[in-house]
Short mmCIF file of C-alpha atoms in Angstrom, two decimals:
data_model
loop_
_atom_site.label_atom_id
_atom_site.label_comp_id
_atom_site.label_asym_id
_atom_site.label_seq_id
_atom_site.Cartn_x
_atom_site.Cartn_y
_atom_site.Cartn_z
CA UNK A 1347 0.01 0.01 0.02
CA UNK A 1348 1.17 3.46 -0.83
CA UNK A 1349 1.35 5.95 1.99
CA UNK A 1350 -1.63 8.41 2.12
CA UNK A 1351 -1.42 12.12 2.80
CA UNK A 1352 -4.17 13.30 5.09
CA UNK A 1353 -5.41 16.94 5.14
CA UNK A 1354 -8.23 17.78 7.55
CA UNK A 1355 -10.87 20.50 7.60
CA UNK A 1356 -13.75 21.83 9.67
CA UNK A 1357 -16.65 24.05 8.70
CA UNK A 1358 -18.31 26.78 10.83
CA UNK A 1359 -21.74 27.87 9.46
CA UNK A 1360 -22.78 31.19 11.00
CA UNK A 1361 -26.27 32.47 11.20
CA UNK A 1362 -29.35 32.83 13.44
CA UNK A 1363 -31.55 31.74 10.53
CA UNK A 1364 -29.93 28.30 10.48
CA UNK A 1365 -30.73 27.69 14.11
CA UNK A 1366 -34.33 29.09 13.92
CA UNK A 1367 -35.14 26.80 11.04
CA UNK A 1368 -35.88 29.74 8.69
CA UNK A 1369 -33.19 28.76 6.36
CA UNK A 1370 -32.24 25.16 5.68
CA UNK A 1371 -28.48 25.05 5.18
CA UNK A 1372 -27.22 24.06 1.72
CA UNK A 1373 -23.56 24.89 2.15
CA UNK A 1374 -22.46 22.07 4.51
CA UNK A 1375 -23.42 19.32 2.06
CA UNK A 1376 -21.88 21.14 -0.87
CA UNK A 1377 -18.63 21.71 1.01
CA UNK A 1378 -18.56 18.06 2.10
CA UNK A 1379 -18.96 16.91 -1.53
CA UNK A 1380 -16.25 19.23 -2.89
CA UNK A 1381 -13.78 18.50 -0.15
CA UNK A 1382 -14.25 14.72 -0.49
CA UNK A 1383 -13.65 15.06 -4.23
CA UNK A 1384 -10.32 16.95 -3.92
CA UNK A 1385 -8.99 14.96 -1.01
CA UNK A 1386 -9.56 17.02 2.08
CA UNK A 1387 -11.27 15.25 5.02
CA UNK A 1388 -14.10 17.20 6.53
CA UNK A 1389 -13.96 16.12 10.22
CA UNK A 1390 -16.35 18.44 12.10
CA UNK A 1391 -19.02 21.02 11.37
CA UNK A 1392 -20.48 23.62 13.78
CA UNK A 1393 -23.36 25.92 13.44
CA UNK A 1394 -23.47 28.98 15.63
CA UNK A 1395 -25.59 32.15 15.89
CA UNK A 1396 -24.57 35.69 14.83
CA UNK A 1397 -22.93 36.23 18.23
CA UNK A 1398 -19.42 37.35 18.49
CA UNK A 1399 -18.43 35.24 21.52
CA UNK A 1400 -19.81 32.06 19.95
CA UNK A 1401 -18.06 32.68 16.69
CA UNK A 1402 -14.72 33.47 18.37
CA UNK A 1403 -14.84 30.40 20.49
CA UNK A 1404 -15.75 28.06 17.67
CA UNK A 1405 -13.22 29.42 15.22
CA UNK A 1406 -10.37 29.23 17.68
CA UNK A 1407 -11.32 25.68 18.71
CA UNK A 1408 -11.45 24.52 15.06
CA UNK A 1409 -8.47 26.37 13.61
CA UNK A 1410 -6.07 24.86 16.16
CA UNK A 1411 -7.39 21.38 15.48
CA UNK A 1412 -7.74 21.13 11.77
CA UNK A 1413 -5.68 22.06 8.70
CA UNK A 1414 -8.37 24.22 7.21
CA UNK A 1415 -11.46 25.95 8.51
CA UNK A 1416 -14.20 27.17 6.16
CA UNK A 1417 -16.91 29.54 7.31
CA UNK A 1418 -20.19 30.55 5.76
CA UNK A 1419 -22.34 33.55 6.51
CA UNK A 1420 -22.28 36.96 8.16
CA UNK A 1421 -20.15 39.00 5.72
CA UNK A 1422 -22.90 41.11 4.15
CA UNK A 1423 -23.58 44.80 4.64
CA UNK A 1424 -26.17 44.83 7.50
CA UNK A 1425 -25.85 45.19 11.24
CA UNK A 1426 -26.23 41.44 11.84
CA UNK A 1427 -23.15 40.67 9.70
CA UNK A 1428 -20.53 40.44 12.36
CA UNK A 1429 -18.32 37.66 10.99
CA UNK A 1430 -15.35 39.96 10.00
CA UNK A 1431 -15.22 41.47 13.43
CA UNK A 1432 -15.49 38.08 15.18
CA UNK A 1433 -12.69 36.49 13.05
CA UNK A 1434 -10.49 39.58 13.65
CA UNK A 1435 -11.05 39.18 17.41
CA UNK A 1436 -10.34 35.46 17.23
CA UNK A 1437 -6.92 36.20 15.69
CA UNK A 1438 -6.37 39.25 17.92
CA UNK A 1439 -5.95 41.67 15.02
CA UNK A 1440 -7.67 44.82 13.94
CA UNK A 1441 -10.72 44.70 11.64
CA UNK A 1442 -10.37 47.36 8.90
CA UNK A 1443 -11.88 48.52 5.68
CA UNK A 1444 -9.41 46.75 3.48
CA UNK A 1445 -8.05 49.24 0.86
CA UNK A 1446 -8.13 46.79 -2.01
CA UNK A 1447 -11.66 45.70 -1.27
CA UNK A 1448 -12.75 49.30 -0.97
CA UNK A 1449 -11.31 50.11 -4.33
CA UNK A 1450 -12.90 46.97 -5.95
CA UNK A 1451 -16.30 47.74 -4.47
CA UNK A 1452 -16.11 51.47 -5.05
CA UNK A 1453 -15.31 50.91 -8.78
CA UNK A 1454 -18.13 48.37 -9.11
CA UNK A 1455 -20.78 50.62 -7.65
CA UNK A 1456 -19.49 53.60 -9.68
CA UNK A 1457 -19.84 51.55 -12.87
CA UNK A 1458 -23.38 50.69 -11.90
CA UNK A 1459 -24.22 54.28 -10.93
CA UNK A 1460 -25.08 53.23 -7.41
CA UNK A 1461 -24.11 54.96 -4.12
CA UNK A 1462 -21.24 53.35 -2.20
CA UNK A 1463 -23.10 53.60 1.08
CA UNK A 1464 -21.67 52.98 4.56
CA UNK A 1465 -23.56 49.76 4.67
CA UNK A 1466 -21.89 48.62 1.39
CA UNK A 1467 -18.54 49.72 2.73
CA UNK A 1468 -19.04 47.23 5.62
CA UNK A 1469 -18.51 44.49 2.92
CA UNK A 1470 -14.88 45.66 2.60
CA UNK A 1471 -14.18 44.98 6.24
CA UNK A 1472 -11.76 42.15 7.14
CA UNK A 1473 -8.90 41.49 9.54
CA UNK A 1474 -5.85 43.55 8.61
CA UNK A 1475 -3.53 41.54 6.31
CA UNK A 1476 -6.23 39.16 5.18
CA UNK A 1477 -6.04 37.65 1.64
CA UNK A 1478 -9.11 38.05 -0.64
CA UNK A 1479 -11.24 35.22 -1.90
CA UNK A 1480 -12.65 36.34 -5.23
CA UNK A 1481 -16.41 36.63 -5.64
CA UNK A 1482 -17.34 36.39 -9.33
CA UNK A 1483 -21.07 36.59 -8.52
CA UNK A 1484 -21.44 39.84 -6.56
CA UNK A 1485 -17.89 41.25 -6.24
CA UNK A 1486 -17.62 41.66 -2.44
CA UNK A 1487 -14.76 39.36 -1.66
CA UNK A 1488 -14.45 36.71 1.07
CA UNK A 1489 -11.20 36.56 2.91
CA UNK A 1490 -8.65 34.24 4.42
CA UNK A 1491 -6.54 34.71 7.40
CA UNK A 1492 -4.21 31.97 8.66
CA UNK A 1493 -5.95 28.70 7.89
CA UNK A 1494 -9.45 30.21 8.07
CA UNK A 1495 -11.44 30.86 4.92
CA UNK A 1496 -14.39 33.19 5.33
CA UNK A 1497 -17.14 32.91 2.77
CA UNK A 1498 -20.67 34.17 2.13
CA UNK A 1499 -23.78 32.42 3.23
CA UNK A 1500 -25.83 32.82 0.01
CA UNK A 1501 -25.24 29.38 -1.62
CA UNK A 1502 -24.50 30.69 -5.10
CA UNK A 1503 -21.88 33.01 -3.71
CA UNK A 1504 -20.54 30.42 -1.29
CA UNK A 1505 -20.08 27.97 -4.15
CA UNK A 1506 -18.46 30.55 -6.43
CA UNK A 1507 -15.97 31.50 -3.71
CA UNK A 1508 -15.19 27.88 -2.94
CA UNK A 1509 -14.52 27.18 -6.63
CA UNK A 1510 -11.95 30.01 -6.80
CA UNK A 1511 -10.40 28.81 -3.59
CA UNK A 1512 -10.08 25.08 -4.04
CA UNK A 1513 -7.28 24.98 -6.67
CA UNK A 1514 -4.93 26.75 -4.28
CA UNK A 1515 -5.41 24.45 -1.25
CA UNK A 1516 -3.08 21.71 -0.26
CA UNK A 1517 -4.97 18.39 -0.78
CA UNK A 1518 -4.49 14.90 0.42
CA UNK A 1519 -5.03 11.50 -1.02
CA UNK A 1520 -8.77 11.39 -1.88
CA UNK A 1521 -10.96 8.89 -0.13
CA UNK A 1522 -12.52 6.65 -2.80
CA UNK A 1523 -15.85 5.01 -2.19
CA UNK A 1524 -18.15 2.27 -3.52
CA UNK A 1525 -21.75 1.74 -2.60
CA UNK A 1526 -23.24 -1.77 -2.57
CA UNK A 1527 -26.99 -1.87 -2.20
CA UNK A 1528 -28.39 -4.51 0.14
CA UNK A 1529 -32.05 -5.55 -0.05
CA UNK A 1530 -31.64 -6.69 3.57
CA UNK A 1531 -31.95 -4.52 6.66
CA UNK A 1532 -29.15 -3.80 8.97
CA UNK A 1533 -30.32 -6.47 11.42
CA UNK A 1534 -29.69 -9.19 8.84
CA UNK A 1535 -26.26 -7.92 7.63
CA UNK A 1536 -24.92 -6.53 10.91
CA UNK A 1537 -22.85 -9.56 12.08
CA UNK A 1538 -21.33 -10.57 8.73
CA UNK A 1539 -20.62 -6.96 7.81
CA UNK A 1540 -18.75 -6.42 11.05
CA UNK A 1541 -16.64 -9.45 10.05
CA UNK A 1542 -15.88 -7.96 6.64
CA UNK A 1543 -14.87 -4.69 8.30
CA UNK A 1544 -12.50 -6.58 10.54
CA UNK A 1545 -10.89 -8.36 7.58
CA UNK A 1546 -10.33 -4.99 5.83
CA UNK A 1547 -8.91 -2.62 8.46
CA UNK A 1548 -7.70 -0.06 5.95
CA UNK A 1549 -11.27 0.62 4.81
CA UNK A 1550 -14.11 2.32 6.57
CA UNK A 1551 -17.37 0.51 5.98
CA UNK A 1552 -20.60 2.42 6.71
CA UNK A 1553 -24.03 1.02 6.62
CA UNK A 1554 -26.93 3.35 5.92
CA UNK A 1555 -30.55 2.21 6.37
CA UNK A 1556 -33.22 3.39 4.09
CA UNK A 1557 -36.88 3.20 5.06
CA UNK A 1558 -39.53 3.27 2.29
CA UNK A 1559 -42.45 3.50 4.66
CA UNK A 1560 -42.79 -0.28 5.06
CA UNK A 1561 -39.36 -1.87 5.29
CA UNK A 1562 -35.71 -1.17 5.59
CA UNK A 1563 -33.02 -1.83 3.07
CA UNK A 1564 -29.41 -0.76 3.31
CA UNK A 1565 -26.72 1.10 1.42
CA UNK A 1566 -23.31 -0.21 2.38
CA UNK A 1567 -20.59 2.29 1.61
CA UNK A 1568 -16.99 1.20 1.52
CA UNK A 1569 -14.34 3.93 1.76
CA UNK A 1570 -10.55 3.68 1.32
CA UNK A 1571 -7.70 5.73 -0.07
CA UNK A 1572 -6.27 2.83 -2.10
CA UNK A 1573 -8.10 1.49 -5.11
CA UNK A 1574 -6.91 -2.05 -4.59
CA UNK A 1575 -7.84 -2.09 -0.97
CA UNK A 1576 -11.25 -0.74 -1.90
CA UNK A 1577 -11.93 -3.32 -4.57
CA UNK A 1578 -11.05 -6.26 -2.28
CA UNK A 1579 -13.41 -5.05 0.42
CA UNK A 1580 -16.15 -4.38 -2.09
CA UNK A 1581 -15.84 -7.98 -3.45
CA UNK A 1582 -16.23 -9.32 0.08
CA UNK A 1583 -19.29 -7.20 0.74
CA UNK A 1584 -20.87 -8.37 -2.56
CA UNK A 1585 -20.01 -11.97 -1.67
CA UNK A 1586 -21.60 -11.53 1.82
CA UNK A 1587 -24.86 -10.33 0.25
CA UNK A 1588 -24.84 -13.22 -2.26
CA UNK A 1589 -24.34 -15.64 0.71
CA UNK A 1590 -27.30 -14.15 2.61
CA UNK A 1591 -29.42 -14.32 -0.53
CA UNK A 1592 -28.49 -18.07 -1.17
CA UNK A 1593 -29.14 -18.99 2.48
CA UNK A 1594 -32.64 -17.36 2.17
CA UNK A 1595 -33.51 -19.23 -1.09
CA UNK A 1596 -32.42 -22.57 0.41
CA UNK A 1597 -34.78 -22.31 3.42
CA UNK B 1323 -43.36 43.60 28.90
CA UNK B 1324 -43.87 40.21 30.56
CA UNK B 1325 -40.76 38.27 31.58
CA UNK B 1326 -39.71 35.52 29.26
CA UNK B 1327 -38.57 32.10 30.07
CA UNK B 1328 -35.60 30.92 28.12
CA UNK B 1329 -34.77 27.26 27.50
CA UNK B 1330 -31.75 26.43 25.41
CA UNK B 1331 -30.69 23.41 23.36
CA UNK B 1332 -27.93 22.09 21.08
CA UNK B 1333 -27.89 19.35 18.52
CA UNK B 1334 -25.19 16.87 17.84
CA UNK B 1335 -25.55 15.09 14.44
CA UNK B 1336 -23.37 11.94 14.30
CA UNK B 1337 -22.22 10.25 11.15
CA UNK B 1338 -19.36 9.82 8.63
CA UNK B 1339 -21.94 10.05 5.86
CA UNK B 1340 -22.83 13.66 6.77
CA UNK B 1341 -19.18 14.72 6.60
CA UNK B 1342 -18.39 12.90 3.35
CA UNK B 1343 -21.30 14.50 1.63
CA UNK B 1344 -22.99 11.14 0.88
CA UNK B 1345 -25.98 12.05 3.03
CA UNK B 1346 -27.40 15.60 3.11
CA UNK B 1347 -28.67 16.09 6.63
CA UNK B 1348 -32.39 16.65 7.03
CA UNK B 1349 -32.65 16.47 10.82
CA UNK B 1350 -31.08 19.74 11.72
CA UNK B 1351 -33.52 21.86 9.94
CA UNK B 1352 -36.44 19.79 11.17
CA UNK B 1353 -35.31 20.07 14.76
CA UNK B 1354 -34.74 23.80 14.40
CA UNK B 1355 -38.30 24.19 13.13
CA UNK B 1356 -39.88 22.14 15.92
CA UNK B 1357 -37.91 23.70 18.72
CA UNK B 1358 -38.65 27.18 17.56
CA UNK B 1359 -42.37 26.27 17.47
CA UNK B 1360 -42.52 24.99 21.01
CA UNK B 1361 -40.23 27.67 22.56
CA UNK B 1362 -36.82 26.06 22.96
CA UNK B 1363 -33.85 28.01 21.57
CA UNK B 1364 -31.49 25.96 19.43
CA UNK B 1365 -28.17 27.69 20.08
CA UNK B 1366 -25.49 25.45 18.50
CA UNK B 1367 -25.23 22.44 16.24
CA UNK B 1368 -22.25 20.10 15.76
CA UNK B 1369 -21.71 17.44 13.24
CA UNK B 1370 -19.08 14.77 14.07
CA UNK B 1371 -17.92 11.45 12.67
CA UNK B 1372 -18.68 8.01 14.09
CA UNK B 1373 -15.67 8.25 16.33
CA UNK B 1374 -15.92 7.67 20.06
CA UNK B 1375 -13.62 10.38 21.17
CA UNK B 1376 -15.23 12.97 18.92
CA UNK B 1377 -18.72 12.16 20.20
CA UNK B 1378 -17.73 12.04 23.85
CA UNK B 1379 -16.02 15.50 23.68
CA UNK B 1380 -18.88 17.07 21.81
CA UNK B 1381 -21.65 15.73 24.05
CA UNK B 1382 -19.85 16.69 27.19
CA UNK B 1383 -19.14 20.22 25.90
CA UNK B 1384 -22.76 20.70 24.85
CA UNK B 1385 -24.62 19.07 27.78
CA UNK B 1386 -22.86 21.29 30.26
CA UNK B 1387 -23.70 24.38 28.31
CA UNK B 1388 -27.30 23.99 27.21
CA UNK B 1389 -30.56 22.82 28.85
CA UNK B 1390 -31.04 20.06 26.26
CA UNK B 1391 -28.91 18.15 23.86
CA UNK B 1392 -30.45 16.21 20.99
CA UNK B 1393 -28.38 13.74 18.99
CA UNK B 1394 -29.13 11.96 15.69
CA UNK B 1395 -27.49 8.89 14.27
CA UNK B 1396 -25.48 5.87 15.17
CA UNK B 1397 -27.98 3.83 17.17
CA UNK B 1398 -28.60 1.07 14.57
CA UNK B 1399 -27.45 -2.59 14.66
CA UNK B 1400 -24.13 -2.47 12.65
CA UNK B 1401 -20.56 -2.11 13.73
CA UNK B 1402 -20.44 1.61 12.84
CA UNK B 1403 -23.29 2.39 15.26
CA UNK B 1404 -21.30 3.46 18.32
CA UNK B 1405 -23.46 6.28 19.79
CA UNK B 1406 -24.70 4.23 22.73
CA UNK B 1407 -21.22 3.40 23.78
CA UNK B 1408 -19.98 6.94 23.33
CA UNK B 1409 -22.82 8.47 25.30
CA UNK B 1410 -22.31 5.96 28.08
CA UNK B 1411 -18.67 6.89 28.17
CA UNK B 1412 -19.48 10.55 28.22
CA UNK B 1413 -21.55 10.02 31.34
CA UNK B 1414 -19.09 7.54 32.87
CA UNK B 1415 -21.66 4.70 33.08
CA UNK B 1416 -21.92 1.18 31.82
CA UNK B 1417 -23.51 0.49 28.36
CA UNK B 1418 -25.84 -2.46 28.73
CA UNK B 1419 -28.47 -4.44 26.78
CA UNK B 1420 -31.41 -2.61 28.42
CA UNK B 1421 -33.84 -5.38 29.71
CA UNK B 1422 -36.98 -3.51 28.69
CA UNK B 1423 -35.68 -2.80 25.24
CA UNK B 1424 -34.52 -6.46 24.87
CA UNK B 1425 -38.12 -7.53 25.72
CA UNK B 1426 -39.68 -5.04 23.37
CA UNK B 1427 -37.42 -5.95 20.44
CA UNK B 1428 -37.59 -9.67 21.15
CA UNK B 1429 -41.37 -9.62 21.17
CA UNK B 1430 -41.46 -7.65 17.88
CA UNK B 1431 -39.12 -9.93 16.03
CA UNK B 1432 -40.98 -12.95 17.48
CA UNK B 1433 -44.29 -11.61 16.15
CA UNK B 1434 -42.68 -11.08 12.73
CA UNK B 1435 -41.13 -14.55 12.69
CA UNK B 1436 -37.65 -13.02 12.42
CA UNK B 1437 -34.51 -14.05 14.22
CA UNK B 1438 -33.41 -11.76 17.12
CA UNK B 1439 -29.79 -11.68 15.94
CA UNK B 1440 -26.84 -10.36 17.91
CA UNK B 1441 -26.84 -7.40 15.52
CA UNK B 1442 -30.49 -6.64 16.31
CA UNK B 1443 -29.71 -6.95 19.99
CA UNK B 1444 -27.21 -4.11 19.67
CA UNK B 1445 -30.29 -1.85 19.20
CA UNK B 1446 -31.19 -2.51 22.83
CA UNK B 1447 -27.93 -1.12 24.10
CA UNK B 1448 -28.00 2.07 26.11
CA UNK B 1449 -26.44 3.60 29.17
CA UNK B 1450 -27.57 1.82 32.33
CA UNK B 1451 -30.63 3.65 33.75
CA UNK B 1452 -31.45 5.47 30.51
CA UNK B 1453 -35.11 6.38 29.79
CA UNK B 1454 -36.62 5.15 26.55
CA UNK B 1455 -37.76 7.40 23.68
CA UNK B 1456 -40.53 5.52 21.93
CA UNK B 1457 -40.10 4.66 18.20
CA UNK B 1458 -43.52 4.17 16.59
CA UNK B 1459 -41.85 3.58 13.18
CA UNK B 1460 -39.47 0.61 13.75
CA UNK B 1461 -39.78 -0.20 17.55
CA UNK B 1462 -36.05 0.08 18.51
CA UNK B 1463 -36.20 2.89 21.08
CA UNK B 1464 -34.03 5.95 21.35
CA UNK B 1465 -32.93 6.89 24.91
CA UNK B 1466 -32.42 9.78 27.22
CA UNK B 1467 -29.79 10.21 29.98
CA UNK B 1468 -29.51 13.38 31.94
CA UNK B 1469 -30.33 16.14 29.53
CA UNK B 1470 -29.26 14.29 26.39
CA UNK B 1471 -31.75 12.85 24.02
CA UNK B 1472 -30.44 10.19 21.63
CA UNK B 1473 -32.36 9.59 18.49
CA UNK B 1474 -32.05 7.75 15.14
CA UNK B 1475 -30.50 9.28 12.05
CA UNK B 1476 -33.12 8.10 9.57
CA UNK B 1477 -35.33 11.17 9.18
CA UNK B 1478 -38.73 9.40 9.53
CA UNK B 1479 -37.54 7.73 12.75
CA UNK B 1480 -35.90 10.92 14.05
CA UNK B 1481 -39.06 12.85 13.47
CA UNK B 1482 -41.30 10.21 15.11
CA UNK B 1483 -38.99 10.04 18.12
CA UNK B 1484 -38.98 13.85 18.43
CA UNK B 1485 -42.78 13.91 18.24
CA UNK B 1486 -43.08 11.54 21.12
CA UNK B 1487 -40.47 13.48 23.10
CA UNK B 1488 -41.50 17.12 22.67
CA UNK B 1489 -44.66 17.12 24.86
CA UNK B 1490 -42.56 16.13 27.87
CA UNK B 1491 -39.91 18.80 27.58
CA UNK B 1492 -39.79 21.99 29.53
CA UNK B 1493 -40.39 24.80 27.07
CA UNK B 1494 -39.83 28.56 27.26
CA UNK B 1495 -41.54 31.60 25.80
CA UNK B 1496 -41.61 30.95 21.98
CA UNK B 1497 -39.81 33.43 19.80
CA UNK B 1498 -42.36 34.96 17.41
CA UNK B 1499 -41.32 36.15 14.00
CA UNK B 1500 -42.48 38.27 11.06
CA UNK B 1501 -40.89 38.49 7.67
CA UNK B 1502 -40.99 41.67 5.65
CA UNK B 1503 -39.88 41.34 2.06
CA UNK B 1504 -37.76 44.12 0.76
CA UNK B 1505 -37.26 44.62 -3.02
CA UNK B 1506 -34.02 46.37 -2.20
CA UNK B 1507 -30.71 44.72 -1.55
CA UNK B 1508 -28.84 44.83 1.78
CA UNK B 1509 -26.64 47.68 0.61
CA UNK B 1510 -29.67 49.96 0.35
CA UNK B 1511 -31.38 49.04 3.51
CA UNK B 1512 -28.29 48.43 5.74
CA UNK B 1513 -28.01 51.84 7.43
CA UNK B 1514 -31.74 52.51 8.19
CA UNK B 1515 -32.28 48.92 9.25
CA UNK B 1516 -29.45 49.23 11.80
CA UNK B 1517 -31.34 52.27 13.07
CA UNK B 1518 -34.55 50.36 13.42
CA UNK B 1519 -32.74 47.55 15.29
CA UNK B 1520 -31.27 50.10 17.69
CA UNK B 1521 -34.79 51.51 18.39
CA UNK B 1522 -36.16 48.04 19.13
CA UNK B 1523 -33.56 46.47 21.44
CA UNK B 1524 -35.93 43.66 22.53
CA UNK B 1525 -36.12 42.32 19.03
CA UNK B 1526 -33.59 40.56 16.88
CA UNK B 1527 -33.70 41.77 13.30
CA UNK B 1528 -32.06 39.59 10.66
CA UNK B 1529 -31.49 40.42 7.06
CA UNK B 1530 -31.34 37.63 4.50
CA UNK B 1531 -30.24 38.36 0.98
CA UNK B 1532 -31.74 36.38 -1.90
CA UNK B 1533 -30.04 36.21 -5.24
CA UNK B 1534 -32.10 35.37 -8.33
CA UNK B 1535 -29.16 35.10 -10.64
CA UNK B 1536 -29.26 38.80 -11.57
CA UNK B 1537 -30.02 40.89 -8.50
CA UNK B 1538 -30.41 40.75 -4.77
CA UNK B 1539 -33.50 41.34 -2.75
CA UNK B 1540 -33.85 40.87 0.99
CA UNK B 1541 -36.04 39.12 3.53
CA UNK B 1542 -36.07 41.11 6.76
CA UNK B 1543 -36.99 38.83 9.65
CA UNK B 1544 -37.96 40.32 12.99
CA UNK B 1545 -38.03 38.14 16.05
CA UNK B 1546 -39.23 38.79 19.55
CA UNK B 1547 -40.89 36.99 22.38
CA UNK B 1548 -43.53 39.62 22.95
CA UNK B 1549 -46.29 40.16 20.29
CA UNK B 1550 -46.55 43.88 20.97
CA UNK B 1551 -42.83 44.41 20.75
CA UNK B 1552 -42.80 42.42 17.56
CA UNK B 1553 -45.63 44.47 15.93
CA UNK B 1554 -44.05 47.78 16.76
CA UNK B 1555 -40.71 46.80 15.15
CA UNK B 1556 -42.50 45.32 12.15
CA UNK B 1557 -44.31 48.59 11.61
CA UNK B 1558 -41.06 50.47 11.65
CA UNK B 1559 -39.40 48.13 9.15
CA UNK B 1560 -42.40 48.44 6.83
CA UNK B 1561 -42.24 52.30 7.18
CA UNK B 1562 -38.51 52.11 6.39
CA UNK B 1563 -39.14 50.31 3.12
CA UNK B 1564 -41.99 52.74 2.23
CA UNK B 1565 -39.53 55.62 2.81
CA UNK B 1566 -36.92 54.10 0.51
CA UNK B 1567 -39.51 53.52 -2.09
CA UNK B 1568 -40.81 57.04 -1.99
CA UNK B 1569 -37.31 58.51 -2.08
CA UNK B 1570 -36.67 56.47 -5.25
CA UNK B 1571 -39.86 57.56 -6.96
CA UNK B 1572 -39.15 61.20 -6.21
CA UNK B 1573 -35.68 61.21 -7.85
#
């Protein structure tokens, strides 16, 4: 087996609306998909309210523990957008109207004949020294400081920022996966599947029940960073289901 | 103003599949909706993998900080279902095959002429002394210990468990909300909206941009526990939008 490089990440989704139920988050699942694809392991997600102390605590806990932290939400122009301040506080640096962001936004509003209001100027605020994350959708940039990447909460903007960001990240060996569908519920496959997992320690085998309103079936997902290791485990899972099927037909 | 009772909660969603992107969580949004409705404030959500240490750390951090903790996932019959063990460890108590759950499950499988396998018996495991959370969908109960409520990850089962649980929880004064739709983007309403928020300190006013692919509009959500307080702030937000609209027509 070749040695695998492991790169870890966490996400912090920020916003009262996610906790009140008003907005159903779409960014967590998207980030999870994209990171899995490029070979970064998403290890933890937190959702907190638009409250400075909660954001500071969460971002400091996560950035010390994982290689990357991605945040969503709270970087717009209104009074409840406090993410730039909170991130600055977490890093112990000043939150400023970034000169490059001011120029970028000023030029954009001038082109559109719109007033560059104080509210709009809030979108240029970021910790001093932060790098920009380009925003091809609506100009106002996200920003990165240290290993923390701060993006918008609006899914189209979050996705565009992530797209411009991903090529520049250090990535690891991607986790490959195969899904084997089992017509049997978890109660039937539990014991033999645990045996398969034991015989393939370099894989992670997950079992996901589906309920159609009457009965349970199961998706068995095998994950590994090595294609050969993955294929061997997949074959054993398929053989296991075959064996259950044969034993049922013979009784 | 009448005094409000505040009851807080956190959620811990458990499962590798949520972090790999394979499964898009549906339980967080549902729990948020239901708790808001009954008057419990969801303050924080965490998602962690099926890893004992991660679950123990998260549940201990959350249960000491909030009135209630609700978990989803990891209580099925397969080897990757380790939530019962992790919760027991977090509380420092033994994880046992609960006698009542064994009886319940044994009787159900007997009725259905199915074998009560060792895998299925895993579903009766819970911390010693835990209370059951009834599962009208598929029998295997969730459980509660201290202020932690442990439920299934399959949304239909999670929802049914939550339904049977909610009437027995201590609830607070519900947060009421009104949404005012603004045809203007956040840059236009940012300054006057901050003013309205300042004049209505007992409300929390959130501003949620929507992007239709060409331009931004905004949903302004006003939240308060008192109906009169809410109505006064709503009137001021509506007046603010009227004022912007008039100033635009006159130029």
